[in-house]
């Protein structure tokens, strides 16, 4: 069945594949320009779902990301639900805490709830009468020649949809990007790092934060690292990064405690020994991948943005922020070239690939620095790059 035909009205049909952070924001950018926007998201509507699965519970929103939110009038709404983090708080093995500020006085990044951010962006996209959100639509195939896309539905049926422009915002394992691999002169590389990550929770204590809230807490331990970002409900979400083989060595609750006793002793009473023994085994550690590719477009039909174009390892805290910035850069080029996709898409590749690749390299460099150097040296470096 063909659901909608391209170029029916005056404005072209833009299909945004992926209703995650970048896709939902991008839908607003295209809707603001008056395009007929169709978002296709493989998941159900997370605003109605009981359980929302995502890549991390919270994330750090910085200047780049805020600028993009501002463009669609969403900055204050999101900032008001974020928790400012003015500095990193370094936890030494002895339990001593030392702050390292982010840049100048008054500068900060924000801890935001991923699910809430995604929901707010979808709701904003929904307010445009020229936008339609299609959930439970998983892109299976598409044609770079015709712009015809095939989506799988939960009941096993398929739907075909035509668009003038396909915007691939379907994340690190992008189905849109798969078609690019068949094209000559498309460069692609993917690297899994040996580390995995696991999320743990520091609950509120007597209704208050168990640690100082306006910090990004970091426990640097060379091969291992744990960070904690504050949440509005006064909990902290901790993320433990370590090599998969180390995760796998720990097989019992007692071994978890032994490991924490050795490397993160001050975190045991904060997380709670029983919770730690239980939560460590709740979900397996997750992999982290870095994806680089070029070009970001095919002809005048398709363009990649966000993690679909550049998945980065999270040690620089800029994956989403860079994806949000993609939307502004594209928007500016749309102004420059009068929305002529045949000129806009190549220019977007020309301008954006070097910057996104630089962010991917910085993120990987931070990861390598973290493993290779002693704590003090690593943090001098971190201070210099002024991020996580
Ligand atoms: P995604 O968030 O992956 O969204 C892709 C969407 O596409 C999903 O909704 C998915 O369901 C949908 N989809 C997938 N396949 C299909 C298909 N075939 N058809 C239709 N829909 C499809 N970034 C920061 O800026 N700051 C941070 O502090 C930060 N912390 C992080 C911590 C961790 C542990 C990790 C793993 C990442 C972190 N990131 C951070 C990176 C950030 O999560 C990503 O850069 C961001 O989620 C990218 O958004 P996206 O919309 O491009 O992709």
Short mmCIF file of C-alpha atoms and ligand atoms in Angstrom, two decimals:
data_model
loop_
_atom_site.label_atom_id
_atom_site.label_comp_id
_atom_site.label_asym_id
_atom_site.label_seq_id
_atom_site.Cartn_x
_atom_site.Cartn_y
_atom_site.Cartn_z
CA UNK A 1 0.00 0.00 0.00
CA UNK A 2 1.32 3.46 -0.82
CA UNK A 3 0.44 5.88 1.98
CA UNK A 4 1.33 9.26 0.57
CA UNK A 5 2.67 10.56 -2.71
CA UNK A 6 5.56 12.98 -3.06
CA UNK A 7 5.04 16.55 -4.20
CA UNK A 8 1.24 16.47 -3.82
CA UNK A 9 1.00 19.99 -2.49
CA UNK A 10 3.22 22.94 -3.06
CA UNK A 11 5.74 21.91 -0.45
CA UNK A 12 7.79 18.77 -0.80
CA UNK A 13 7.47 15.71 1.40
CA UNK A 14 10.34 15.23 3.82
CA UNK A 15 10.53 11.83 5.49
CA UNK A 16 12.51 11.84 8.72
CA UNK A 17 13.45 8.24 9.52
CA UNK A 18 13.94 7.87 13.28
CA UNK A 19 12.04 9.75 15.95
CA UNK A 20 14.87 9.76 18.49
CA UNK A 21 16.53 12.94 19.74
CA UNK A 22 17.88 14.19 16.43
CA UNK A 23 14.95 13.00 14.30
CA UNK A 24 12.34 14.64 16.53
CA UNK A 25 14.27 17.92 16.61
CA UNK A 26 14.89 17.81 12.86
CA UNK A 27 11.16 17.30 12.23
CA UNK A 28 10.61 20.68 13.92
CA UNK A 29 13.23 22.35 11.73
CA UNK A 30 11.63 21.02 8.51
CA UNK A 31 8.08 21.70 9.74
CA UNK A 32 9.02 25.29 10.53
CA UNK A 33 9.96 25.70 6.87
CA UNK A 34 6.54 24.47 5.83
CA UNK A 35 7.51 21.09 4.36
CA UNK A 36 5.10 18.18 4.61
CA UNK A 37 6.99 16.26 7.29
CA UNK A 38 6.49 12.57 8.02
CA UNK A 39 8.44 11.02 10.89
CA UNK A 40 8.80 7.24 10.87
CA UNK A 41 9.88 5.62 14.12
CA UNK A 42 10.33 1.92 14.69
CA UNK A 43 9.33 2.09 18.37
CA UNK A 44 5.88 2.71 19.72
CA UNK A 45 5.10 6.27 20.87
CA UNK A 46 7.37 6.65 23.92
CA UNK A 47 4.97 9.26 25.31
CA UNK A 48 2.47 6.43 25.86
CA UNK A 49 4.86 3.53 26.52
CA UNK A 50 5.21 2.07 30.02
CA UNK A 51 8.91 1.32 29.66
CA UNK A 52 11.21 3.52 27.57
CA UNK A 53 14.45 1.89 26.51
CA UNK A 54 17.24 4.19 25.44
CA UNK A 55 20.99 4.49 25.27
CA UNK A 56 21.48 6.29 28.59
CA UNK A 57 19.08 7.61 31.23
CA UNK A 58 20.44 11.13 31.24
CA UNK A 59 22.93 13.08 29.19
CA UNK A 60 24.89 16.29 29.19
CA UNK A 61 23.41 19.10 27.11
CA UNK A 62 25.93 21.76 26.15
CA UNK A 63 26.06 24.99 24.15
CA UNK A 64 25.82 23.37 20.69
CA UNK A 65 22.70 21.47 21.66
CA UNK A 66 21.09 24.47 23.33
CA UNK A 67 21.59 26.61 20.23
CA UNK A 68 19.69 24.08 18.14
CA UNK A 69 16.86 23.88 20.67
CA UNK A 70 16.68 27.68 20.66
CA UNK A 71 16.09 27.66 16.88
CA UNK A 72 12.82 25.79 17.37
CA UNK A 73 11.81 27.64 20.55
CA UNK A 74 12.53 24.72 22.86
CA UNK A 75 15.58 25.91 24.78
CA UNK A 76 13.90 27.26 27.90
CA UNK A 77 11.50 24.34 28.20
CA UNK A 78 14.39 21.87 28.23
CA UNK A 79 16.79 24.00 30.26
CA UNK A 80 14.15 24.47 32.98
CA UNK A 81 14.13 20.70 33.49
CA UNK A 82 17.91 20.34 33.40
CA UNK A 83 20.31 20.36 36.32
CA UNK A 84 23.32 22.68 35.88
CA UNK A 85 26.69 21.04 36.35
CA UNK A 86 29.25 23.79 36.96
CA UNK A 87 32.22 21.50 37.45
CA UNK A 88 33.45 17.96 37.45
CA UNK A 89 33.84 16.49 40.92
CA UNK A 90 36.76 14.07 41.03
CA UNK A 91 36.49 11.23 43.54
CA UNK A 92 39.88 9.88 44.55
CA UNK A 93 40.36 6.35 45.80
CA UNK A 94 40.54 7.66 49.36
CA UNK A 95 37.13 9.30 48.94
CA UNK A 96 38.48 12.85 48.65
CA UNK A 97 36.41 15.03 46.31
CA UNK A 98 38.02 17.81 44.26
CA UNK A 99 36.11 20.07 41.84
CA UNK A 100 37.43 21.07 38.41
CA UNK A 101 35.23 23.85 36.98
CA UNK A 102 33.96 23.92 33.41
CA UNK A 103 35.58 26.95 31.83
CA UNK A 104 34.90 30.35 33.32
CA UNK A 105 32.73 31.22 36.31
CA UNK A 106 29.06 30.87 35.43
CA UNK A 107 29.66 28.38 32.63
CA UNK A 108 27.99 25.01 32.97
CA UNK A 109 26.53 22.06 31.13
CA UNK A 110 23.14 20.56 31.94
CA UNK A 111 22.13 17.08 33.00
CA UNK A 112 18.90 16.28 31.14
CA UNK A 113 16.62 13.29 31.15
CA UNK A 114 16.88 11.56 27.76
CA UNK A 115 13.33 10.19 27.72
CA UNK A 116 11.80 13.51 28.73
CA UNK A 117 13.85 15.39 26.12
CA UNK A 118 12.73 12.96 23.42
CA UNK A 119 9.08 13.20 24.52
CA UNK A 120 9.13 17.01 24.58
CA UNK A 121 10.66 17.14 21.10
CA UNK A 122 8.05 14.72 19.72
CA UNK A 123 5.28 16.78 21.31
CA UNK A 124 6.73 19.93 19.79
CA UNK A 125 6.94 18.30 16.33
CA UNK A 126 3.31 17.20 16.77
CA UNK A 127 2.17 20.81 17.22
CA UNK A 128 2.90 21.57 13.55
CA UNK A 129 -0.16 20.82 11.39
CA UNK A 130 2.15 19.86 8.51
CA UNK A 131 3.85 17.09 10.53
CA UNK A 132 2.70 13.51 10.95
CA UNK A 133 4.34 11.15 13.41
CA UNK A 134 4.21 7.49 12.37
CA UNK A 135 5.20 5.11 15.16
CA UNK A 136 5.67 1.34 14.79
CA UNK A 137 7.18 1.94 11.35
CA UNK A 138 10.54 0.23 10.87
CA UNK A 139 12.40 1.17 7.69
CA UNK A 140 13.37 -1.98 5.85
CA UNK A 141 14.38 -0.74 2.46
CA UNK A 142 14.44 2.37 0.31
CA UNK A 143 15.43 3.44 -3.17
CA UNK A 144 17.92 6.23 -3.78
CA UNK A 145 16.52 6.58 -7.31
CA UNK A 146 12.84 6.99 -6.50
CA UNK A 147 12.70 7.88 -2.78
CA UNK A 148 10.34 4.94 -2.20
CA UNK A 149 10.63 3.48 1.31
CA UNK A 150 9.32 0.18 2.67
CA UNK A 151 8.37 -0.01 6.35
CA UNK A 152 7.65 -3.12 8.38
CA UNK A 153 4.71 -2.97 10.83
CA UNK A 154 4.38 -4.90 14.09
CA UNK A 155 1.66 -7.14 12.55
CA UNK A 156 4.13 -8.29 9.88
CA UNK A 157 2.59 -6.18 7.09
CA UNK A 158 4.53 -3.69 4.99
CA UNK A 159 3.80 -0.11 3.98
CA UNK A 160 5.35 1.82 1.12
CA UNK A 161 5.85 5.57 1.32
CA UNK A 162 7.32 8.00 -1.18
CA UNK A 163 9.19 11.17 -0.22
CA UNK A 164 11.08 13.93 -1.98
CA UNK A 165 13.80 13.92 0.68
CA UNK A 166 14.72 11.13 3.11
CA UNK A 167 16.49 12.30 6.24
CA UNK A 168 18.22 9.39 7.98
CA UNK A 169 18.15 10.04 11.74
CA UNK A 170 17.89 6.37 12.64
CA UNK A 171 20.92 6.14 14.87
CA UNK A 172 24.23 4.30 14.97
CA UNK A 173 22.89 1.20 13.19
CA UNK A 174 21.03 3.22 10.57
CA UNK A 175 18.96 1.32 8.01
CA UNK A 176 19.07 4.41 5.78
CA UNK A 177 22.88 4.30 5.78
CA UNK A 178 22.88 0.65 4.64
CA UNK A 179 21.90 1.76 1.12
CA UNK A 180 24.85 4.15 1.05
CA UNK A 181 27.19 1.16 1.35
CA UNK A 182 26.12 0.01 -2.12
CA UNK A 183 27.20 3.30 -3.65
CA UNK A 184 30.61 3.81 -5.17
CA UNK A 185 32.99 6.18 -3.36
CA UNK A 186 31.12 5.95 -0.05
CA UNK A 187 33.65 5.77 2.79
CA UNK A 188 32.64 3.97 5.93
CA UNK A 189 34.36 2.79 9.09
CA UNK A 190 33.03 1.35 12.30
CA UNK A 191 35.04 0.65 15.45
CA UNK A 192 33.84 -1.02 18.61
CA UNK A 193 35.94 -0.08 21.61
CA UNK A 194 36.89 -2.84 24.09
CA UNK A 195 35.00 -1.05 26.88
CA UNK A 196 31.34 -1.50 27.70
CA UNK A 197 29.09 0.55 29.97
CA UNK A 198 26.58 -0.21 32.68
CA UNK A 199 24.17 2.10 34.49
CA UNK A 200 23.63 2.02 38.25
CA UNK A 201 21.59 4.31 40.50
CA UNK A 202 22.45 6.35 43.59
CA UNK A 203 19.08 6.82 45.29
CA UNK A 204 18.02 9.98 47.11
CA UNK A 205 18.84 9.99 50.85
CA UNK A 206 16.05 11.32 53.10
CA UNK A 207 14.54 13.03 50.06
CA UNK A 208 17.80 14.81 49.17
CA UNK A 209 20.67 14.25 46.75
CA UNK A 210 23.22 11.87 48.29
CA UNK A 211 26.09 13.91 46.76
CA UNK A 212 26.46 17.53 45.69
CA UNK A 213 24.04 17.86 42.75
CA UNK A 214 25.59 20.56 40.56
CA UNK A 215 28.54 18.48 39.46
CA UNK A 216 29.38 15.77 37.01
CA UNK A 217 30.92 13.29 39.44
CA UNK A 218 33.86 11.27 38.11
CA UNK A 219 35.78 8.35 39.60
CA UNK A 220 38.82 8.02 37.29
CA UNK A 221 40.65 4.73 37.71
CA UNK A 222 42.79 4.38 34.57
CA UNK A 223 41.32 1.25 32.97
CA UNK A 224 37.98 1.82 34.67
CA UNK A 225 35.94 4.94 35.11
CA UNK A 226 32.62 5.73 36.69
CA UNK A 227 30.65 8.95 36.25
CA UNK A 228 27.40 10.13 37.84
CA UNK A 229 24.93 12.74 36.58
CA UNK A 230 22.10 14.15 38.73
CA UNK A 231 18.40 13.58 37.98
CA UNK A 232 15.40 15.75 38.90
CA UNK A 233 14.09 13.07 41.29
CA UNK A 234 17.27 13.60 43.37
CA UNK A 235 18.84 10.35 42.26
CA UNK A 236 22.10 10.09 40.34
CA UNK A 237 22.61 7.81 37.36
CA UNK A 238 26.09 6.29 37.50
CA UNK A 239 27.71 4.91 34.39
CA UNK A 240 30.50 2.42 34.89
CA UNK A 241 32.86 2.10 31.93
CA UNK A 242 35.27 -0.82 31.77
CA UNK A 243 36.56 -3.47 29.38
CA UNK A 244 34.05 -6.22 28.64
CA UNK A 245 36.49 -8.85 29.90
CA UNK A 246 36.54 -7.12 33.30
CA UNK A 247 32.74 -6.99 33.42
CA UNK A 248 32.68 -10.70 32.64
CA UNK A 249 35.17 -11.59 35.40
CA UNK A 250 32.61 -10.51 38.00
CA UNK A 251 30.04 -13.26 38.36
CA UNK A 252 28.69 -13.04 41.93
CA UNK A 253 27.29 -10.33 44.20
CA UNK A 254 30.24 -10.71 46.56
CA UNK A 255 32.66 -10.16 43.67
CA UNK A 256 30.83 -6.94 42.76
CA UNK A 257 31.32 -5.64 46.30
CA UNK A 258 34.96 -6.76 46.32
CA UNK A 259 35.54 -4.90 43.04
CA UNK A 260 33.84 -1.72 44.28
CA UNK A 261 35.70 -1.97 47.59
CA UNK A 262 38.95 -1.92 45.62
CA UNK A 263 38.15 0.80 43.08
CA UNK A 264 35.09 2.82 44.16
CA UNK A 265 34.76 2.34 47.94
CA UNK A 266 32.93 5.62 48.56
CA UNK A 267 30.24 4.61 46.04
CA UNK A 268 29.16 1.47 47.97
CA UNK A 269 27.17 3.24 50.71
CA UNK A 270 25.81 5.68 48.13
CA UNK A 271 24.44 2.99 45.82
CA UNK A 272 23.75 0.56 48.67
CA UNK A 273 25.47 -2.83 48.89
CA UNK A 274 22.30 -4.86 48.26
CA UNK A 275 21.21 -2.72 45.31
CA UNK A 276 24.72 -2.93 43.87
CA UNK A 277 24.79 -6.74 44.10
CA UNK A 278 21.40 -6.87 42.36
CA UNK A 279 21.66 -4.09 39.77
CA UNK A 280 25.07 -5.10 38.45
CA UNK A 281 23.44 -8.23 36.99
CA UNK A 282 20.20 -6.60 35.86
CA UNK A 283 21.38 -5.90 32.30
CA UNK A 284 24.55 -6.91 30.46
CA UNK A 285 27.13 -4.18 29.78
CA UNK A 286 26.39 -2.29 26.56
CA UNK A 287 28.80 -1.87 23.64
CA UNK A 288 30.05 1.46 22.31
CA UNK A 289 30.69 2.05 18.64
CA UNK A 290 32.29 4.85 16.67
CA UNK A 291 31.05 5.28 13.10
CA UNK A 292 32.54 7.58 10.50
CA UNK A 293 31.34 7.93 6.94
CA UNK A 294 31.37 10.28 3.98
CA UNK A 295 29.55 11.64 2.01
CA UNK A 296 26.44 12.26 4.13
CA UNK A 297 24.14 12.44 1.12
CA UNK A 298 23.03 10.66 -2.05
CA UNK A 299 22.07 13.00 -4.90
CA UNK A 300 19.18 15.23 -3.91
CA UNK A 301 17.23 12.39 -2.29
CA UNK A 302 18.79 11.46 1.00
CA UNK A 303 20.90 12.85 3.83
CA UNK A 304 22.21 11.39 7.10
CA UNK A 305 22.25 13.27 10.42
CA UNK A 306 22.96 12.51 14.08
CA UNK A 307 24.37 9.12 15.02
CA UNK A 308 23.35 7.73 11.61
CA UNK A 309 26.08 9.95 10.16
CA UNK A 310 28.53 9.96 13.08
CA UNK A 311 28.11 7.73 16.11
CA UNK A 312 30.81 8.72 18.61
CA UNK A 313 32.03 7.14 21.84
CA UNK A 314 30.55 9.05 24.81
CA UNK A 315 33.78 10.27 26.45
CA UNK A 316 33.48 13.75 25.05
CA UNK A 317 29.76 14.15 25.87
CA UNK A 318 28.99 15.56 22.43
CA UNK A 319 27.12 12.88 20.43
CA UNK A 320 23.64 14.34 20.79
CA UNK A 321 24.98 17.90 20.88
CA UNK A 322 26.75 17.38 17.55
CA UNK A 323 23.61 15.77 16.10
CA UNK A 324 21.57 18.80 17.19
CA UNK A 325 24.17 21.05 15.61
CA UNK A 326 23.78 19.09 12.34
CA UNK A 327 20.19 20.38 12.24
CA UNK A 328 21.24 24.04 12.54
CA UNK A 329 24.00 23.70 9.97
CA UNK A 330 21.59 22.07 7.51
CA UNK A 331 19.03 24.78 8.17
CA UNK A 332 21.55 27.52 7.49
CA UNK A 333 22.55 25.88 4.21
CA UNK A 334 18.86 25.61 3.27
CA UNK A 335 18.70 29.41 3.59
CA UNK A 336 21.85 29.85 1.56
CA UNK A 337 20.64 27.67 -1.34
CA UNK A 338 16.92 28.49 -1.33
CA UNK A 339 15.92 24.97 -0.24
CA UNK A 340 17.29 23.49 -3.48
CA UNK A 341 18.14 19.98 -2.30
CA UNK A 342 20.49 19.34 -5.24
CA UNK A 343 22.74 22.17 -3.97
CA UNK A 344 22.03 21.92 -0.22
CA UNK A 345 22.94 18.24 0.22
CA UNK A 346 26.47 18.35 -1.27
CA UNK A 347 27.20 21.57 0.60
CA UNK A 348 26.05 19.98 3.86
CA UNK A 349 28.47 17.09 3.28
CA UNK A 350 31.26 19.50 2.41
CA UNK A 351 30.78 21.63 5.52
CA UNK A 352 29.75 19.05 8.07
CA UNK A 353 31.90 15.95 7.48
CA UNK A 354 35.18 17.49 8.69
CA UNK A 355 33.59 18.88 11.87
CA UNK A 356 31.77 15.67 12.76
CA UNK A 357 34.89 13.61 12.09
CA UNK A 358 36.84 15.95 14.37
CA UNK A 359 34.32 15.36 17.16
CA UNK A 360 34.55 11.59 16.63
CA UNK A 361 38.36 11.82 16.83
CA UNK A 362 38.27 13.97 19.98
CA UNK A 363 35.89 11.50 21.62
CA UNK A 364 38.16 8.58 20.75
CA UNK A 365 41.22 10.53 21.85
CA UNK A 366 39.64 11.19 25.22
CA UNK A 367 38.90 7.50 25.54
CA UNK A 368 42.49 6.55 24.74
CA UNK A 369 43.87 9.25 27.06
CA UNK A 370 41.70 7.95 29.82
CA UNK A 371 43.10 4.47 29.52
CA UNK A 372 46.70 5.28 28.80
CA UNK A 373 47.55 7.92 31.34
CA UNK A 374 47.55 8.31 35.08
CA UNK A 375 44.62 10.17 36.58
CA UNK A 376 46.27 13.52 37.15
CA UNK A 377 47.60 13.79 33.63
CA UNK A 378 44.29 12.72 32.19
CA UNK A 379 42.46 15.40 34.06
CA UNK A 380 44.83 18.10 33.01
CA UNK A 381 43.96 17.04 29.47
CA UNK A 382 40.25 16.97 30.23
CA UNK A 383 40.44 20.42 31.69
CA UNK A 384 42.00 21.61 28.49
CA UNK A 385 39.38 20.16 26.17
CA UNK A 386 36.77 21.50 28.55
CA UNK A 387 34.12 18.85 28.27
CA UNK A 388 33.16 15.79 30.32
P1 LIG B 1 19.22 7.71 18.48
O1 LIG B 1 19.06 8.39 19.77
O2 LIG B 1 19.86 6.35 18.46
O3 LIG B 1 17.77 7.61 17.81
C1 LIG B 1 17.55 6.86 16.62
C2 LIG B 1 16.06 6.58 16.50
O4 LIG B 1 15.82 5.90 15.28
C3 LIG B 1 15.55 5.68 17.63
O5 LIG B 1 14.37 6.21 18.16
C4 LIG B 1 15.29 4.35 16.91
O6 LIG B 1 14.23 3.61 17.49
C5 LIG B 1 14.95 4.80 15.50
N1 LIG B 1 15.25 3.79 14.47
C6 LIG B 1 16.32 2.96 14.40
N2 LIG B 1 16.24 2.17 13.31
C7 LIG B 1 15.08 2.52 12.67
C8 LIG B 1 14.44 2.06 11.48
N3 LIG B 1 14.96 1.07 10.74
N4 LIG B 1 13.26 2.63 11.12
C9 LIG B 1 12.70 3.63 11.86
N5 LIG B 1 13.26 4.10 13.00
C10 LIG B 1 14.44 3.56 13.40
N6 LIG B 1 25.55 12.69 23.81
C11 LIG B 1 25.65 13.94 24.34
O7 LIG B 1 25.57 14.92 23.60
N7 LIG B 1 25.86 14.11 25.67
C12 LIG B 1 25.99 13.06 26.54
O8 LIG B 1 26.19 13.25 27.74
C13 LIG B 1 25.89 11.74 26.01
N8 LIG B 1 26.00 10.66 26.82
C14 LIG B 1 25.92 9.42 26.30
C15 LIG B 1 26.09 8.32 27.14
C16 LIG B 1 26.04 7.05 26.63
C17 LIG B 1 26.24 5.88 27.57
C18 LIG B 1 25.82 6.85 25.24
C19 LIG B 1 25.76 5.45 24.66
C20 LIG B 1 25.64 7.92 24.40
C21 LIG B 1 25.70 9.23 24.91
N9 LIG B 1 25.54 10.34 24.09
C22 LIG B 1 25.66 11.60 24.60
C23 LIG B 1 25.31 10.19 22.63
C24 LIG B 1 23.82 10.28 22.31
O9 LIG B 1 23.14 9.27 23.01
C25 LIG B 1 23.58 10.11 20.82
O10 LIG B 1 24.48 10.89 20.08
C26 LIG B 1 22.14 10.49 20.45
O11 LIG B 1 21.24 9.60 21.05
C27 LIG B 1 21.96 10.47 18.94
O12 LIG B 1 20.63 10.75 18.64
P2 LIG B 1 20.02 10.18 17.27
O13 LIG B 1 18.61 10.67 17.25
O14 LIG B 1 20.92 10.47 16.15
O15 LIG B 1 20.04 8.59 17.46
#
